Amino acid sequence: MVGIEITEKNDTVLALVLRDIPLEFANAIRRAALEEVLTMAIDYVVFYDNTTALSDEIIAHRIAMVPLRSDLAIDKYRRPEECRGSNPPEGCYVSLYLEAETGPQEELVIYSKDLKPQEDPEVVPVYGDIPLIKLGPQQRVVLEAWARLGRGREHIKWSPATVSVLTYIPNVRVITERCNLCRLCVERCPTKAISVVNDRIVVDSTKCNLCRQCVSVCEPEAIELDWEKDRYRLLIESSGSLKPERIFLEAVLQIKTKLLEFQRSFKEVFSGVGGGS
Amino acid sequence: MIIPVRCFTCGKVIGHLWEEFTRRVASGENPGKVLDELGVRRYCCRRMFISHVDLINEVIVYGRKV
């Protein structure tokens, strides 16, 4: 039966064990989390003044890498498909403003929290303490940054997940009758998953990374190693723009939307063949 | 030059941790321990800290004079 079990969960990391979900589908969720889920990121930066040591391009790039809160924005703003062209409609962009100036003896670090939202107070940097620019004496920077929804496949700055991996769950069996307790496997194991307890080899399979070095070093061939056939572990680490559980849900929704789109175009083709309209 | 906003390899946001890292290391703490406590687990992100040279303070005097 299809099931999901949470093995680790905090503000940025979500680890799940997916049961009876085909590998291909679990992998589709993993990929959708990286490149299909919508988030807000800064896409245009207009410089009104910049006399700092950092060039406009460096500053624009640094600002774009800052994750913006997207949990409310993804339902509020238009999708990137609707915002193309030189004249994007209303509801595509939201702007943030930055202005800073230093006196003759002054030095100043500009942080991400200094990016002030103009229209929407909900679209703000997730982490306020990222140093963006450092101003020397008598320097000035004034800029307006325009953020919009986008997908990770267009640019990684829109990707809500920094890590999204699908792994096998190891299944290590020690055949005690064959084991001669030479402990070579204990020494060899790079993740220290194998130990000896009461003259028996005990394996902590949560530490195992399936490197098979214990199998190759075991003279009497007492270790059998494979992985569970119906369970996979999915790990999502969020960049902060969305909560990891939201990333998972949105990834599934994006796959569903694509499938419905596919179904619609499929039906269109076949109604065209049959009806001729 | 200035601490990157994200890890070059995995994309984890690391910029906001830099100042705490340097402050604690300057006060004599073990850099590895500080990184553990900041939640910087992968070695791609850890090298962002230990290999970074903060040259920005030498560069800021060369602004564009108006």
mmCIF file of C-alpha atoms in Angstrom:
data_model
loop_
_atom_site.group_PDB
_atom_site.id
_atom_site.type_symbol
_atom_site.label_atom_id
_atom_site.label_comp_id
_atom_site.label_asym_id
_atom_site.label_seq_id
_atom_site.Cartn_x
_atom_site.Cartn_y
_atom_site.Cartn_z
ATOM 1 C CA MET A 1 0.000 0.000 0.000
ATOM 2 C CA VAL A 2 1.195 3.460 -0.829
ATOM 3 C CA GLY A 3 2.519 5.187 2.231
ATOM 4 C CA ILE A 4 4.688 8.058 3.355
ATOM 5 C CA GLU A 5 6.659 8.088 6.555
ATOM 6 C CA ILE A 6 8.462 11.142 7.912
ATOM 7 C CA THR A 7 11.925 10.336 9.239
ATOM 8 C CA GLU A 8 13.240 13.850 9.732
ATOM 9 C CA LYS A 9 11.558 17.218 9.676
ATOM 10 C CA ASN A 10 12.566 20.720 10.628
ATOM 11 C CA ASP A 11 12.357 24.210 9.130
ATOM 12 C CA THR A 12 14.631 23.436 6.206
ATOM 13 C CA VAL A 13 14.920 19.656 5.889
ATOM 14 C CA LEU A 14 12.306 17.031 5.178
ATOM 15 C CA ALA A 15 13.236 13.349 4.913
ATOM 16 C CA LEU A 16 10.549 10.918 3.816
ATOM 17 C CA VAL A 17 10.356 7.211 3.195
ATOM 18 C CA LEU A 18 8.062 6.537 0.257
ATOM 19 C CA ARG A 19 6.509 3.085 0.221
ATOM 20 C CA ASP A 20 5.140 1.370 -2.907
ATOM 21 C CA ILE A 21 5.632 4.438 -5.062
ATOM 22 C CA PRO A 22 7.434 3.485 -8.302
ATOM 23 C CA LEU A 23 10.997 4.756 -8.562
ATOM 24 C CA GLU A 24 10.158 6.685 -11.734
ATOM 25 C CA PHE A 25 7.343 8.574 -10.062
ATOM 26 C CA ALA A 26 9.329 9.276 -6.900
ATOM 27 C CA ASN A 27 12.091 10.615 -9.136
ATOM 28 C CA ALA A 28 9.583 12.835 -10.949
ATOM 29 C CA ILE A 29 8.678 14.387 -7.588
ATOM 30 C CA ARG A 30 12.361 14.868 -6.793
ATOM 31 C CA ARG A 31 13.004 16.628 -10.090
ATOM 32 C CA ALA A 32 9.826 18.717 -9.886
ATOM 33 C CA ALA A 33 10.943 19.951 -6.462
ATOM 34 C CA LEU A 34 14.130 21.266 -8.042
ATOM 35 C CA GLU A 35 12.911 22.710 -11.302
ATOM 36 C CA GLU A 36 9.124 22.991 -11.518
ATOM 37 C CA VAL A 37 7.940 24.498 -8.231
ATOM 38 C CA LEU A 38 7.307 28.243 -8.440
ATOM 39 C CA THR A 39 9.097 30.685 -6.164
ATOM 40 C CA MET A 40 9.814 34.411 -6.078
ATOM 41 C CA ALA A 41 13.269 35.712 -7.003
ATOM 42 C CA ILE A 42 14.661 39.010 -8.180
ATOM 43 C CA ASP A 43 14.939 39.134 -11.949
ATOM 44 C CA TYR A 44 15.517 42.782 -12.905
ATOM 45 C CA VAL A 45 17.589 45.360 -11.060
ATOM 46 C CA VAL A 46 17.458 49.039 -11.979
ATOM 47 C CA PHE A 47 20.429 51.051 -10.743
ATOM 48 C CA TYR A 48 19.823 54.734 -10.122
ATOM 49 C CA ASP A 49 23.253 55.250 -8.596
ATOM 50 C CA ASN A 50 26.190 53.031 -7.768
ATOM 51 C CA THR A 51 29.583 54.432 -6.799
ATOM 52 C CA THR A 52 30.629 51.388 -4.776
ATOM 53 C CA ALA A 53 33.597 49.153 -5.568
ATOM 54 C CA LEU A 54 31.250 46.384 -6.663
ATOM 55 C CA SER A 55 29.970 46.628 -10.216
ATOM 56 C CA ASP A 56 26.263 46.699 -11.027
ATOM 57 C CA GLU A 57 26.413 43.147 -12.343
ATOM 58 C CA ILE A 58 27.976 41.725 -9.188
ATOM 59 C CA ILE A 59 25.401 43.457 -7.012
ATOM 60 C CA ALA A 60 22.506 42.372 -9.233
ATOM 61 C CA HIS A 61 23.724 38.788 -9.146
ATOM 62 C CA ARG A 62 24.164 38.775 -5.378
ATOM 63 C CA ILE A 63 20.696 40.244 -4.843
ATOM 64 C CA ALA A 64 19.156 37.648 -7.145
ATOM 65 C CA MET A 65 20.626 34.787 -5.102
ATOM 66 C CA VAL A 66 18.780 35.941 -1.970
ATOM 67 C CA PRO A 67 15.748 33.697 -1.385
ATOM 68 C CA LEU A 68 12.471 35.573 -0.993
ATOM 69 C CA ARG A 69 9.465 34.427 1.004
ATOM 70 C CA SER A 70 7.185 32.729 -1.506
ATOM 71 C CA ASP A 71 4.558 30.814 0.477
ATOM 72 C CA LEU A 72 1.854 33.419 -0.159
ATOM 73 C CA ALA A 73 3.267 34.813 -3.378
ATOM 74 C CA ILE A 74 2.886 31.624 -5.431
ATOM 75 C CA ASP A 75 -0.890 31.891 -5.296
ATOM 76 C CA LYS A 76 -0.949 35.642 -5.687
ATOM 77 C CA TYR A 77 1.217 36.471 -8.689
ATOM 78 C CA ARG A 78 1.036 35.434 -12.308
ATOM 79 C CA ARG A 79 2.958 32.452 -13.576
ATOM 80 C CA PRO A 80 6.118 33.077 -15.640
ATOM 81 C CA GLU A 81 4.359 31.839 -18.810
ATOM 82 C CA GLU A 82 1.969 34.778 -18.561
ATOM 83 C CA CYS A 83 4.679 37.368 -17.915
ATOM 84 C CA ARG A 84 6.765 37.124 -21.088
ATOM 85 C CA GLY A 85 7.485 39.958 -23.467
ATOM 86 C CA SER A 86 8.355 43.607 -23.098
ATOM 87 C CA ASN A 87 4.948 44.553 -21.705
ATOM 88 C CA PRO A 88 4.130 42.159 -18.875
ATOM 89 C CA PRO A 89 0.607 42.429 -17.466
ATOM 90 C CA GLU A 90 -0.267 43.569 -13.952
ATOM 91 C CA GLY A 91 0.419 41.113 -11.188
ATOM 92 C CA CYS A 92 3.747 39.830 -12.505
ATOM 93 C CA TYR A 93 6.374 41.899 -10.780
ATOM 94 C CA VAL A 94 6.856 43.187 -7.265
ATOM 95 C CA SER A 95 9.623 45.611 -6.375
ATOM 96 C CA LEU A 96 12.076 46.062 -3.524
ATOM 97 C CA TYR A 97 14.030 49.229 -2.932
ATOM 98 C CA LEU A 98 17.507 49.848 -1.576
ATOM 99 C CA GLU A 99 19.154 53.172 -0.834
ATOM 100 C CA ALA A 100 22.348 53.743 1.140
ATOM 101 C CA GLU A 101 24.998 56.416 1.426
ATOM 102 C CA THR A 102 28.144 56.846 3.523
ATOM 103 C CA GLY A 103 29.817 59.920 4.961
ATOM 104 C CA PRO A 104 33.519 60.897 4.563
ATOM 105 C CA GLN A 105 34.823 58.561 7.298
ATOM 106 C CA GLU A 106 32.125 55.927 7.237
ATOM 107 C CA GLU A 107 31.994 52.300 6.142
ATOM 108 C CA LEU A 108 28.734 50.433 5.823
ATOM 109 C CA VAL A 109 27.634 46.867 5.135
ATOM 110 C CA ILE A 110 24.337 46.488 3.305
ATOM 111 C CA TYR A 111 22.404 43.398 4.354
ATOM 112 C CA SER A 112 19.539 41.638 2.675
ATOM 113 C CA LYS A 113 17.167 43.092 5.294
ATOM 114 C CA ASP A 114 17.899 46.539 3.821
ATOM 115 C CA LEU A 115 15.977 45.551 0.703
ATOM 116 C CA LYS A 116 12.664 47.206 1.503
ATOM 117 C CA PRO A 117 9.498 45.874 -0.113
ATOM 118 C CA GLN A 118 7.532 48.601 -1.868
ATOM 119 C CA GLU A 119 4.124 47.103 -2.696
ATOM 120 C CA ASP A 120 3.979 43.750 -0.950
ATOM 121 C CA PRO A 121 5.338 43.364 2.605
ATOM 122 C CA GLU A 122 5.047 39.583 2.280
ATOM 123 C CA VAL A 123 7.737 39.278 -0.386
ATOM 124 C CA VAL A 124 10.850 39.875 1.703
ATOM 125 C CA PRO A 125 14.244 38.157 2.013
ATOM 126 C CA VAL A 126 14.010 35.012 4.124
ATOM 127 C CA TYR A 127 17.384 35.629 5.746
ATOM 128 C CA GLY A 128 17.934 39.237 6.760
ATOM 129 C CA ASP A 129 21.614 39.012 7.608
ATOM 130 C CA ILE A 130 23.189 38.199 4.258
ATOM 131 C CA PRO A 131 25.898 40.803 3.529
ATOM 132 C CA LEU A 132 25.219 42.076 0.007
ATOM 133 C CA ILE A 133 27.396 45.139 -0.522
ATOM 134 C CA LYS A 134 30.031 46.939 1.480
ATOM 135 C CA LEU A 135 30.323 50.686 1.040
ATOM 136 C CA GLY A 136 33.562 52.608 1.590
ATOM 137 C CA PRO A 137 33.671 56.296 2.565
ATOM 138 C CA GLN A 138 31.512 58.598 0.462
ATOM 139 C CA GLN A 139 29.860 56.003 -1.670
ATOM 140 C CA ARG A 140 26.258 55.661 -2.643
ATOM 141 C CA VAL A 141 24.001 52.984 -4.011
ATOM 142 C CA VAL A 142 20.362 53.346 -5.028
ATOM 143 C CA LEU A 143 18.555 50.534 -6.751
ATOM 144 C CA GLU A 144 15.194 49.025 -7.394
ATOM 145 C CA ALA A 145 14.915 45.253 -7.682
ATOM 146 C CA TRP A 146 12.029 43.548 -9.465
ATOM 147 C CA ALA A 147 11.038 40.074 -8.398
ATOM 148 C CA ARG A 148 8.755 37.644 -10.196
ATOM 149 C CA LEU A 149 7.693 34.029 -10.018
ATOM 150 C CA GLY A 150 9.873 31.567 -11.853
ATOM 151 C CA ARG A 151 10.961 27.956 -12.008
ATOM 152 C CA GLY A 152 14.271 26.327 -11.202
ATOM 153 C CA ARG A 153 14.651 25.048 -14.761
ATOM 154 C CA GLU A 154 14.962 28.664 -15.963
ATOM 155 C CA HIS A 155 17.525 29.709 -13.357
ATOM 156 C CA ILE A 156 18.577 28.024 -10.140
ATOM 157 C CA LYS A 157 17.711 31.144 -8.119
ATOM 158 C CA TRP A 158 14.042 30.153 -8.490
ATOM 159 C CA SER A 159 14.608 26.648 -7.219
ATOM 160 C CA PRO A 160 13.043 26.235 -3.758
ATOM 161 C CA ALA A 161 15.177 23.204 -2.926
ATOM 162 C CA THR A 162 18.933 23.265 -2.586
ATOM 163 C CA VAL A 163 19.095 19.507 -2.163
ATOM 164 C CA SER A 164 16.541 17.044 -3.450
ATOM 165 C CA VAL A 165 17.770 13.481 -3.492
ATOM 166 C CA LEU A 166 16.210 10.062 -3.796
ATOM 167 C CA THR A 167 18.164 7.187 -2.281
ATOM 168 C CA TYR A 168 17.817 3.474 -1.939
ATOM 169 C CA ILE A 169 17.347 2.047 1.524
ATOM 170 C CA PRO A 170 20.157 -0.445 2.198
ATOM 171 C CA ASN A 171 19.416 -3.937 3.339
ATOM 172 C CA VAL A 172 22.508 -5.615 4.819
ATOM 173 C CA ARG A 173 22.336 -9.212 5.931
ATOM 174 C CA VAL A 174 25.076 -11.019 7.821
ATOM 175 C CA ILE A 175 25.019 -14.779 7.524
ATOM 176 C CA THR A 176 26.200 -15.703 11.011
ATOM 177 C CA GLU A 177 27.030 -19.333 10.157
ATOM 178 C CA ARG A 178 29.600 -18.184 7.584
ATOM 179 C CA CYS A 179 31.000 -15.247 9.570
ATOM 180 C CA ASN A 180 34.411 -15.924 11.153
ATOM 181 C CA LEU A 181 34.422 -12.628 13.091
ATOM 182 C CA CYS A 182 37.602 -11.405 11.407
ATOM 183 C CA ARG A 183 36.286 -7.825 11.776
ATOM 184 C CA LEU A 184 37.762 -6.709 8.463
ATOM 185 C CA CYS A 185 34.362 -5.296 7.516
ATOM 186 C CA VAL A 186 34.227 -3.265 10.754
ATOM 187 C CA GLU A 187 37.581 -1.701 9.912
ATOM 188 C CA ARG A 188 36.790 -1.153 6.249
ATOM 189 C CA CYS A 189 33.319 0.409 6.558
ATOM 190 C CA PRO A 190 33.784 4.145 5.766
ATOM 191 C CA THR A 191 30.591 5.207 7.558
ATOM 192 C CA LYS A 192 31.208 3.015 10.628
ATOM 193 C CA ALA A 193 27.882 1.277 10.187
ATOM 194 C CA ILE A 194 29.216 -2.115 11.274
ATOM 195 C CA SER A 195 30.049 -3.034 14.847
ATOM 196 C CA VAL A 196 30.493 -6.159 16.930
ATOM 197 C CA VAL A 197 28.063 -6.721 19.772
ATOM 198 C CA ASN A 198 28.245 -9.950 21.833
ATOM 199 C CA ASP A 199 30.376 -11.685 19.178
ATOM 200 C CA ARG A 200 27.896 -10.913 16.452
ATOM 201 C CA ILE A 201 28.215 -8.502 13.565
ATOM 202 C CA VAL A 202 25.579 -5.798 13.885
ATOM 203 C CA VAL A 203 24.818 -3.420 11.029
ATOM 204 C CA ASP A 204 23.198 -0.017 11.389
ATOM 205 C CA SER A 205 21.659 0.221 7.932
ATOM 206 C CA THR A 206 20.722 3.902 8.361
ATOM 207 C CA LYS A 207 24.442 4.689 8.170
ATOM 208 C CA CYS A 208 25.177 2.382 5.227
ATOM 209 C CA ASN A 209 25.841 4.130 1.904
ATOM 210 C CA LEU A 210 25.824 0.963 -0.225
ATOM 211 C CA CYS A 211 29.537 1.164 -1.068
ATOM 212 C CA ARG A 212 29.868 -2.659 -0.905
ATOM 213 C CA GLN A 213 33.366 -2.518 0.579
ATOM 214 C CA CYS A 214 32.322 -4.892 3.384
ATOM 215 C CA VAL A 215 31.175 -7.400 0.776
ATOM 216 C CA SER A 216 34.453 -7.243 -1.147
ATOM 217 C CA VAL A 217 36.602 -7.550 1.980
ATOM 218 C CA CYS A 218 34.659 -10.477 3.479
ATOM 219 C CA GLU A 219 36.623 -13.675 2.827
ATOM 220 C CA PRO A 220 33.884 -16.215 3.770
ATOM 221 C CA GLU A 221 31.247 -14.218 1.838
ATOM 222 C CA ALA A 222 29.130 -13.784 4.914
ATOM 223 C CA ILE A 223 27.659 -10.399 3.979
ATOM 224 C CA GLU A 224 24.844 -9.937 1.532
ATOM 225 C CA LEU A 225 23.997 -6.431 0.496
ATOM 226 C CA ASP A 226 21.117 -5.129 -1.534
ATOM 227 C CA TRP A 227 18.401 -2.539 -1.149
ATOM 228 C CA GLU A 228 14.717 -2.592 -0.391
ATOM 229 C CA LYS A 229 12.673 -2.930 -3.556
ATOM 230 C CA ASP A 230 9.540 -1.059 -2.547
ATOM 231 C CA ARG A 231 10.867 1.769 -0.405
ATOM 232 C CA TYR A 232 12.866 4.876 -1.262
ATOM 233 C CA ARG A 233 14.112 7.741 0.817
ATOM 234 C CA LEU A 234 13.439 11.268 -0.426
ATOM 235 C CA LEU A 235 15.342 14.138 1.137
ATOM 236 C CA ILE A 236 14.401 17.739 0.419
ATOM 237 C CA GLU A 237 16.398 20.643 1.797
ATOM 238 C CA SER A 238 14.790 24.029 1.343
ATOM 239 C CA SER A 239 16.576 27.253 0.405
ATOM 240 C CA GLY A 240 14.107 28.969 2.748
ATOM 241 C CA SER A 241 11.674 30.405 0.197
ATOM 242 C CA LEU A 242 9.160 27.624 0.911
ATOM 243 C CA LYS A 243 8.830 25.148 3.760
ATOM 244 C CA PRO A 244 10.118 21.728 2.663
ATOM 245 C CA GLU A 245 6.706 20.064 3.070
ATOM 246 C CA ARG A 246 5.218 22.761 0.852
ATOM 247 C CA ILE A 247 7.884 22.064 -1.760
ATOM 248 C CA PHE A 248 6.854 18.400 -1.775
ATOM 249 C CA LEU A 249 3.152 19.231 -2.140
ATOM 250 C CA GLU A 250 3.787 21.814 -4.856
ATOM 251 C CA ALA A 251 6.006 19.359 -6.729
ATOM 252 C CA VAL A 252 3.184 16.814 -6.772
ATOM 253 C CA LEU A 253 0.744 19.541 -7.887
ATOM 254 C CA GLN A 254 3.053 20.578 -10.719
ATOM 255 C CA ILE A 255 3.255 16.997 -11.980
ATOM 256 C CA LYS A 256 -0.523 16.752 -11.791
ATOM 257 C CA THR A 257 -0.945 19.991 -13.746
ATOM 258 C CA LYS A 258 1.401 18.699 -16.434
ATOM 259 C CA LEU A 259 -0.446 15.402 -16.683
ATOM 260 C CA LEU A 260 -3.806 17.165 -17.008
ATOM 261 C CA GLU A 261 -2.331 19.376 -19.712
ATOM 262 C CA PHE A 262 -1.067 16.277 -21.495
ATOM 263 C CA GLN A 263 -4.460 14.604 -21.190
ATOM 264 C CA ARG A 264 -6.170 17.679 -22.628
ATOM 265 C CA SER A 265 -3.916 17.888 -25.680
ATOM 266 C CA PHE A 266 -4.208 14.132 -26.171
ATOM 267 C CA LYS A 267 -7.999 14.395 -26.204
ATOM 268 C CA GLU A 268 -7.801 17.301 -28.648
ATOM 269 C CA VAL A 269 -5.754 15.291 -31.102
ATOM 270 C CA PHE A 270 -8.134 12.357 -30.998
ATOM 271 C CA SER A 271 -11.306 14.370 -31.174
ATOM 272 C CA GLY A 272 -9.746 16.010 -34.253
ATOM 273 C CA VAL A 273 -9.215 12.607 -35.902
ATOM 274 C CA GLY A 274 -12.698 11.340 -35.077
ATOM 275 C CA GLY A 275 -14.921 14.402 -35.419
ATOM 276 C CA GLY A 276 -12.983 16.480 -37.921
ATOM 277 C CA SER A 277 -13.763 19.724 -36.105
ATOM 278 C CA MET B 1 36.262 39.021 -2.158
ATOM 279 C CA ILE B 2 32.945 39.276 -0.337
ATOM 280 C CA ILE B 3 31.293 36.169 1.091
ATOM 281 C CA PRO B 4 29.116 34.512 -1.586
ATOM 282 C CA VAL B 5 25.397 34.448 -0.840
ATOM 283 C CA ARG B 6 25.143 30.735 -1.583
ATOM 284 C CA CYS B 7 27.356 27.685 -1.687
ATOM 285 C CA PHE B 8 28.816 27.359 -5.197
ATOM 286 C CA THR B 9 28.098 23.646 -5.385
ATOM 287 C CA CYS B 10 24.791 22.921 -3.682
ATOM 288 C CA GLY B 11 23.174 26.350 -3.439
ATOM 289 C CA LYS B 12 22.638 26.388 0.310
ATOM 290 C CA VAL B 13 22.350 29.947 1.598
ATOM 291 C CA ILE B 14 25.471 30.626 3.653
ATOM 292 C CA GLY B 15 25.999 34.406 3.503
ATOM 293 C CA HIS B 16 24.078 35.123 6.703
ATOM 294 C CA LEU B 17 26.325 32.759 8.670
ATOM 295 C CA TRP B 18 29.628 34.364 7.733
ATOM 296 C CA GLU B 19 29.775 37.125 10.335
ATOM 297 C CA GLU B 20 28.926 34.800 13.198
ATOM 298 C CA PHE B 21 31.502 32.312 11.903
ATOM 299 C CA THR B 22 34.330 34.861 11.739
ATOM 300 C CA ARG B 23 33.404 36.379 15.080
ATOM 301 C CA ARG B 24 33.411 33.046 16.870
ATOM 302 C CA VAL B 25 36.567 31.778 15.179
ATOM 303 C CA ALA B 26 38.356 35.057 16.016
ATOM 304 C CA SER B 27 37.396 34.552 19.650
ATOM 305 C CA GLY B 28 39.244 31.246 19.628
ATOM 306 C CA GLU B 29 36.603 28.625 18.881
ATOM 307 C CA ASN B 30 37.332 25.615 16.722
ATOM 308 C CA PRO B 31 36.162 26.389 13.138
ATOM 309 C CA GLY B 32 34.906 22.847 12.605
ATOM 310 C CA LYS B 33 32.803 22.974 15.720
ATOM 311 C CA VAL B 34 31.366 26.367 14.810
ATOM 312 C CA LEU B 35 30.354 25.076 11.369
ATOM 313 C CA ASP B 36 28.707 22.029 12.958
ATOM 314 C CA GLU B 37 26.709 24.263 15.248
ATOM 315 C CA LEU B 38 25.717 26.589 12.412
ATOM 316 C CA GLY B 39 24.262 23.590 10.586
ATOM 317 C CA VAL B 40 26.793 23.631 7.754
ATOM 318 C CA ARG B 41 27.042 19.888 7.216
ATOM 319 C CA ARG B 42 28.240 19.233 3.679
ATOM 320 C CA TYR B 43 31.875 19.720 2.773
ATOM 321 C CA CYS B 44 30.986 21.844 -0.252
ATOM 322 C CA CYS B 45 29.429 24.433 2.057
ATOM 323 C CA ARG B 46 32.176 24.116 4.671
ATOM 324 C CA ARG B 47 34.889 24.949 2.148
ATOM 325 C CA MET B 48 33.010 28.183 1.353
ATOM 326 C CA PHE B 49 33.901 29.326 4.859
ATOM 327 C CA ILE B 50 37.351 27.918 5.403
ATOM 328 C CA SER B 51 38.661 28.931 1.963
ATOM 329 C CA HIS B 52 37.136 32.414 1.872
ATOM 330 C CA VAL B 53 39.450 35.438 1.979
ATOM 331 C CA ASP B 54 37.487 38.548 2.854
ATOM 332 C CA LEU B 55 39.269 41.025 0.570
ATOM 333 C CA ILE B 56 36.302 43.390 0.351
ATOM 334 C CA ASN B 57 37.791 45.661 3.017
ATOM 335 C CA GLU B 58 40.780 46.346 0.789
ATOM 336 C CA VAL B 59 38.654 46.881 -2.301
ATOM 337 C CA ILE B 60 36.040 49.294 -0.965
ATOM 338 C CA VAL B 61 38.367 52.318 -1.205
ATOM 339 C CA TYR B 62 38.411 51.938 -4.998
ATOM 340 C CA GLY B 63 34.857 53.077 -5.598
ATOM 341 C CA ARG B 64 33.788 54.973 -8.660
ATOM 342 C CA LYS B 65 34.502 58.602 -7.861
ATOM 343 C CA VAL B 66 31.915 61.023 -9.154
#
